[in-house]
Short mmCIF file of C-alpha atoms in Angstrom, two decimals:
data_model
loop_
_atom_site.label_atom_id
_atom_site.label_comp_id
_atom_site.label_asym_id
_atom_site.label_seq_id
_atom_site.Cartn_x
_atom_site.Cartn_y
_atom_site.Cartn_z
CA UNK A 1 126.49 130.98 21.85
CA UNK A 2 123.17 132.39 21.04
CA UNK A 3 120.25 131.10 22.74
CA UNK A 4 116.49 130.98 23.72
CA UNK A 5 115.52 132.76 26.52
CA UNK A 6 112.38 132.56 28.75
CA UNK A 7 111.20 134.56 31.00
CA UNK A 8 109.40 134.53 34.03
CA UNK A 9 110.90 131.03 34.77
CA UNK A 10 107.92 130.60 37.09
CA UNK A 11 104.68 131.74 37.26
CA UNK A 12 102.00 131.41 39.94
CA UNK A 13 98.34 132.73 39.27
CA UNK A 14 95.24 132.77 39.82
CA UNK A 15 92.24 130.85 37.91
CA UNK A 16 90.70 133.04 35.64
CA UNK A 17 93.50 135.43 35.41
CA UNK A 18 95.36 136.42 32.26
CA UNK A 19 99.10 135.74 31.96
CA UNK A 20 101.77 136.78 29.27
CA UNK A 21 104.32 134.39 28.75
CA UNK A 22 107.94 135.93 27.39
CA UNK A 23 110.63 134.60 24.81
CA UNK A 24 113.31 135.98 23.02
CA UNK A 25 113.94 133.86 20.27
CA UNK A 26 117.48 133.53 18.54
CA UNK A 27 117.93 136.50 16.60
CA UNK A 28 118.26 135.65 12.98
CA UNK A 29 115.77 132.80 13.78
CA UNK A 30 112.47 133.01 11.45
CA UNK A 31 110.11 130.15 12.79
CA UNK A 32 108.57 130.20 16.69
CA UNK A 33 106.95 127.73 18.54
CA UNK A 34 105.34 127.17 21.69
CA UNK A 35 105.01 123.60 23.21
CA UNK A 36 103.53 122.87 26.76
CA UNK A 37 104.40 119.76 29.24
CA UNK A 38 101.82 118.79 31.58
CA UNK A 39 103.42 117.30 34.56
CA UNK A 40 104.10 113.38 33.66
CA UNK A 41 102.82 113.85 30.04
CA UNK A 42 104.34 114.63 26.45
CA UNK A 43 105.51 117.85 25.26
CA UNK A 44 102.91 118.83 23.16
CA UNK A 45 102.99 121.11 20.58
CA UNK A 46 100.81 124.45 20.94
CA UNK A 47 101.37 127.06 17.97
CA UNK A 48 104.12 127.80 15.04
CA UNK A 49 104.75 131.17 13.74
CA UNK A 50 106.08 133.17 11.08
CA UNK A 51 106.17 136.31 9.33
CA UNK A 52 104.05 137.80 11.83
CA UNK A 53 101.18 135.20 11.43
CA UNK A 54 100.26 131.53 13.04
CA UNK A 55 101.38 128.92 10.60
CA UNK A 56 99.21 126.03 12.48
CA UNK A 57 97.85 125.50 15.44
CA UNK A 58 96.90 122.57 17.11
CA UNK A 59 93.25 121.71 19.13
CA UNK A 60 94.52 123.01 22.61
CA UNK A 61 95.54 126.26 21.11
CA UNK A 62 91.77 127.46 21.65
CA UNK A 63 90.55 131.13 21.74
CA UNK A 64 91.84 131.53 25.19
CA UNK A 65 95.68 131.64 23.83
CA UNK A 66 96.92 134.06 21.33
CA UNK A 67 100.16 134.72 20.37
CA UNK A 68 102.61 137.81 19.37
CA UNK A 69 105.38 138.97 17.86
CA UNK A 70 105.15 143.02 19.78
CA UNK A 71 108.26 144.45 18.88
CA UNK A 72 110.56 141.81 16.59
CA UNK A 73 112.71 140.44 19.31
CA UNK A 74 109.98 139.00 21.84
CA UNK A 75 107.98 136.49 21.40
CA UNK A 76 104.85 136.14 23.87
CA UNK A 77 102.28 133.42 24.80
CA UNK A 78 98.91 134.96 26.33
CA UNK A 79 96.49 132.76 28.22
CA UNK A 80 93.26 135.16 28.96
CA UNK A 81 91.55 132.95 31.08
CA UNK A 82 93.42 130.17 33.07
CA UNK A 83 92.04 127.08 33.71
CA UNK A 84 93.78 124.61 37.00
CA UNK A 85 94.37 122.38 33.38
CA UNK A 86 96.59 125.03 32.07
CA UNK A 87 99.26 124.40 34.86
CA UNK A 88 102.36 122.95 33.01
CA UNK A 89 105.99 123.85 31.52
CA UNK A 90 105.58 126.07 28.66
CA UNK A 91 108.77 125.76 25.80
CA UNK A 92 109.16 128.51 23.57
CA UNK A 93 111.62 127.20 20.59
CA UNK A 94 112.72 128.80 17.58
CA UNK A 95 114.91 127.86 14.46
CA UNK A 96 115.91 129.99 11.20
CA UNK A 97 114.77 128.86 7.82
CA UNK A 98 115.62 126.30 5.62
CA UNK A 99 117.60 124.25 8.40
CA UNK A 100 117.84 120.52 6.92
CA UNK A 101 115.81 118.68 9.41
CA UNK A 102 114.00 120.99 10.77
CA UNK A 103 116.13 121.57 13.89
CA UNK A 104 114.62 123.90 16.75
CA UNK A 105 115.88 125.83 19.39
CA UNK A 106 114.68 125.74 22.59
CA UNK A 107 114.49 127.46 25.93
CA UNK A 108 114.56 126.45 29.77
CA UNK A 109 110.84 126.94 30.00
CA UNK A 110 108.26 129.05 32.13
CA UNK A 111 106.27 126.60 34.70
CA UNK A 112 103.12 127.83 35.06
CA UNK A 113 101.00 127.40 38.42
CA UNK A 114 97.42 127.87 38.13
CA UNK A 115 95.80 127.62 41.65
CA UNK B 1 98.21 110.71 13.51
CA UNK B 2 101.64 110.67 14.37
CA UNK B 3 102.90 108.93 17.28
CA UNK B 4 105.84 108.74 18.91
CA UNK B 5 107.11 106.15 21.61
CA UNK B 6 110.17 105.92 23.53
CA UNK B 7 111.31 102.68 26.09
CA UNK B 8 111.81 102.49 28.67
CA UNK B 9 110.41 105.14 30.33
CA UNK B 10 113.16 105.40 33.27
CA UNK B 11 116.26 103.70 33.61
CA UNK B 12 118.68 103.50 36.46
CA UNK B 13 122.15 102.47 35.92
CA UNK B 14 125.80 102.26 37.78
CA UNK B 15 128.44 105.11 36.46
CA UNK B 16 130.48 103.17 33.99
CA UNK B 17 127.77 100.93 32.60
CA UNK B 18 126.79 101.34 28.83
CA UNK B 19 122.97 102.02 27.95
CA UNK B 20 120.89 101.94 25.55
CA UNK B 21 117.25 103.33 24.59
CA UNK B 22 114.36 103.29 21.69
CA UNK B 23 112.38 105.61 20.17
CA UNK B 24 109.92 104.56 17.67
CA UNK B 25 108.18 106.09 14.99
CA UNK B 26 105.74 105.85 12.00
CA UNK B 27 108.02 105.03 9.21
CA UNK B 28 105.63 106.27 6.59
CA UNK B 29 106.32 110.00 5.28
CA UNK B 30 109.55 110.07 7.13
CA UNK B 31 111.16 113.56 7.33
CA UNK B 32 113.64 113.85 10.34
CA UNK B 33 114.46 112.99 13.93
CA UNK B 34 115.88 114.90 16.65
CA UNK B 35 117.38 113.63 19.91
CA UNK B 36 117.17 116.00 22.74
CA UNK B 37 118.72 116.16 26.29
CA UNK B 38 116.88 117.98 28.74
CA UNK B 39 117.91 118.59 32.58
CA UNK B 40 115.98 120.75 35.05
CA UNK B 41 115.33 123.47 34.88
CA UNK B 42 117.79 124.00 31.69
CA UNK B 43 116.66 124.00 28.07
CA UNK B 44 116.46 120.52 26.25
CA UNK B 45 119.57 120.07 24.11
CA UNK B 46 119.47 118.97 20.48
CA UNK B 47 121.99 116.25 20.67
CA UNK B 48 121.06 114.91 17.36
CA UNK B 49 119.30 116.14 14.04
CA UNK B 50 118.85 112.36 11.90
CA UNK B 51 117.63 112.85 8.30
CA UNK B 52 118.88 109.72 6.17
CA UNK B 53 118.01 105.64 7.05
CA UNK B 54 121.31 103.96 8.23
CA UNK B 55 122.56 107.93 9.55
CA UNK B 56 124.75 106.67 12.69
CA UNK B 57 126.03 110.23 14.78
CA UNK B 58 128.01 110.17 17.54
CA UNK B 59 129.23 112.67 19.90
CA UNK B 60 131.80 112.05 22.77
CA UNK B 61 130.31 108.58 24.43
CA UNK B 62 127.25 109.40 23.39
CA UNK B 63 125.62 108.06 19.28
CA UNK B 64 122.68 107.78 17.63
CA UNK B 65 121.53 104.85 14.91
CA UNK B 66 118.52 105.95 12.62
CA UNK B 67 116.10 103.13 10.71
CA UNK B 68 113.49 104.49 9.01
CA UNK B 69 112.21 102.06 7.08
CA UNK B 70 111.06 100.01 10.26
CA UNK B 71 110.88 103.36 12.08
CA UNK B 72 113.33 103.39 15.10
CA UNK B 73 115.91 105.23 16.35
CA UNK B 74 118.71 104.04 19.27
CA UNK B 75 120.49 106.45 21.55
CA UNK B 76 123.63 104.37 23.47
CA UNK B 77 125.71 106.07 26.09
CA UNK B 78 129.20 104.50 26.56
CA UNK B 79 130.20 104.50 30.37
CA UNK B 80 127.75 106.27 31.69
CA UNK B 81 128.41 108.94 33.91
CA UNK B 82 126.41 111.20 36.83
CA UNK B 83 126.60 113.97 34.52
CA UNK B 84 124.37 111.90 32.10
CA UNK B 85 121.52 111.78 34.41
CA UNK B 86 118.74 113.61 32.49
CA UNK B 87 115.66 113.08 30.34
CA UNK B 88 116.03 112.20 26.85
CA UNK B 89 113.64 112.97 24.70
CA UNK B 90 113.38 112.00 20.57
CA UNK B 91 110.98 114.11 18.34
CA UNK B 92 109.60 114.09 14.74
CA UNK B 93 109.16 117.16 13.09
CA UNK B 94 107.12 117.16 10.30
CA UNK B 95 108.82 118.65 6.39
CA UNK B 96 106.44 121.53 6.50
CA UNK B 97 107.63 125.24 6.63
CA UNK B 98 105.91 125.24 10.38
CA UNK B 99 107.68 122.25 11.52
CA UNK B 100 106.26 121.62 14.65
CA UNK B 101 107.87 118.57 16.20
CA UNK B 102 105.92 115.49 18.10
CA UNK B 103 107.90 114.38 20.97
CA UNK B 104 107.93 110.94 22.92
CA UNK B 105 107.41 110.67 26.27
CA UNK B 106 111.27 110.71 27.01
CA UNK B 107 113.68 108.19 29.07
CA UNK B 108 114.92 109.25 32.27
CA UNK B 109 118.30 108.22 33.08
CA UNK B 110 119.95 108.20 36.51
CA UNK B 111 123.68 106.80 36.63
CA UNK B 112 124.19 106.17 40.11
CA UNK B 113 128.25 106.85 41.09
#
């Protein structure tokens, strides 16, 4: 059965460095997300995209983060600058078009350690 | 905003007892609501995509009941088992072409054997 995929599944750096986050979405999947979990809190969403552009964004998605589609099977999350506040489990999740409900794909996460 | 709120927040039970837990939700502008199942360390599982008021889903000893119109959802687990034990997690995505979901804070189960 197809699925997301995440890699690394943990990730320890240091404050102020940049990481790259890695998915590979479903294959004939059109819409990608990334949602963070800060320990004890909600999964929140971070950014939606498709056809090679962000569709929204939300307030924590700041210039620090960007977002790319490199080579039409990966999917990366890039945090320039970490903060100790950027420590959490980052989701990827994807899900093809027109699905009734909007139903989305996700993977086992990348947990992020910002020291 | 939307908001969404699940009870309660953790839940311990004995394997064989039945369970039961709430998400809520604005009921205005309704579009869907999924029910995920997420252990450590593994990807959260859609368990449930719930579109219409009244939708009741079930899968194996595990259903769903959807009310929009007062905006709540129940998951119930018949006979719970140790193989249950995870977090449960209900989400609303919105009817746009992006939509991105808002989750609740999830209900962790542990079925004790």
């Amino acid at each position: 059965e197809p699925e997301v995929t995440q890699t690394p599944s943990h990730q320890v750096t240091q404050m102020g460095q940049e990481v790259i986050l890695r998915c590979v979405p479903i294959s004939n999947h059109l819409y990608f997300y990334w949602y963070r979990q800060i320990l004890g809190q909600k999964v929140e969403f971070l950014v939606s995209f498709y056809n090679n552009e962000i569709s929204e964004k939300s307030e924590i998605f700041d210039d620090q983060f960007s977002v790319e589609r490199p080579d039409g099977s990966n999917f990366t999350l890039k945090i320039r600058s970490t903060k100790l506040e950027d420590s959490a489990m980052y989701f990827c999740a994807s899900r093809s078009a027109s699905v009734l409900g909007n139903e989305q794909f996700f993977g086992p996460g990348t947990r992020l350690t910002v020291l | 905003i939307l908001n969404v709120e699940q009870s309660p927040q953790s839940l311990h039970v004995q394997e064989g007892d039945s369970t039961n837990f709430t998400c809520s939700f604005p009921s205005s502008n309704f579009y869907a609501l999924h029910w995920y199942r997420w252990e450590t360390a593994k990807s959260p599982e859609a368990l449930f995509v719930m579109t219409l008021n009244g939708d009741e889903k079930k899968k194996g000893r595990i259903s769903a009941t959807l009310n929009t119109k007062e905006g709540y959802s129940y998951l119930y687990i018949k006979g719970s088992q140790p193989e249950d034990s995870a977090t449960y997690l209900c989400a609303s995505p919105s009817r746009t072409n992006a939509g991105k979901s808002t989750f609740g804070d999830g209900t962790t189960l542990t079925v004790k054997p």
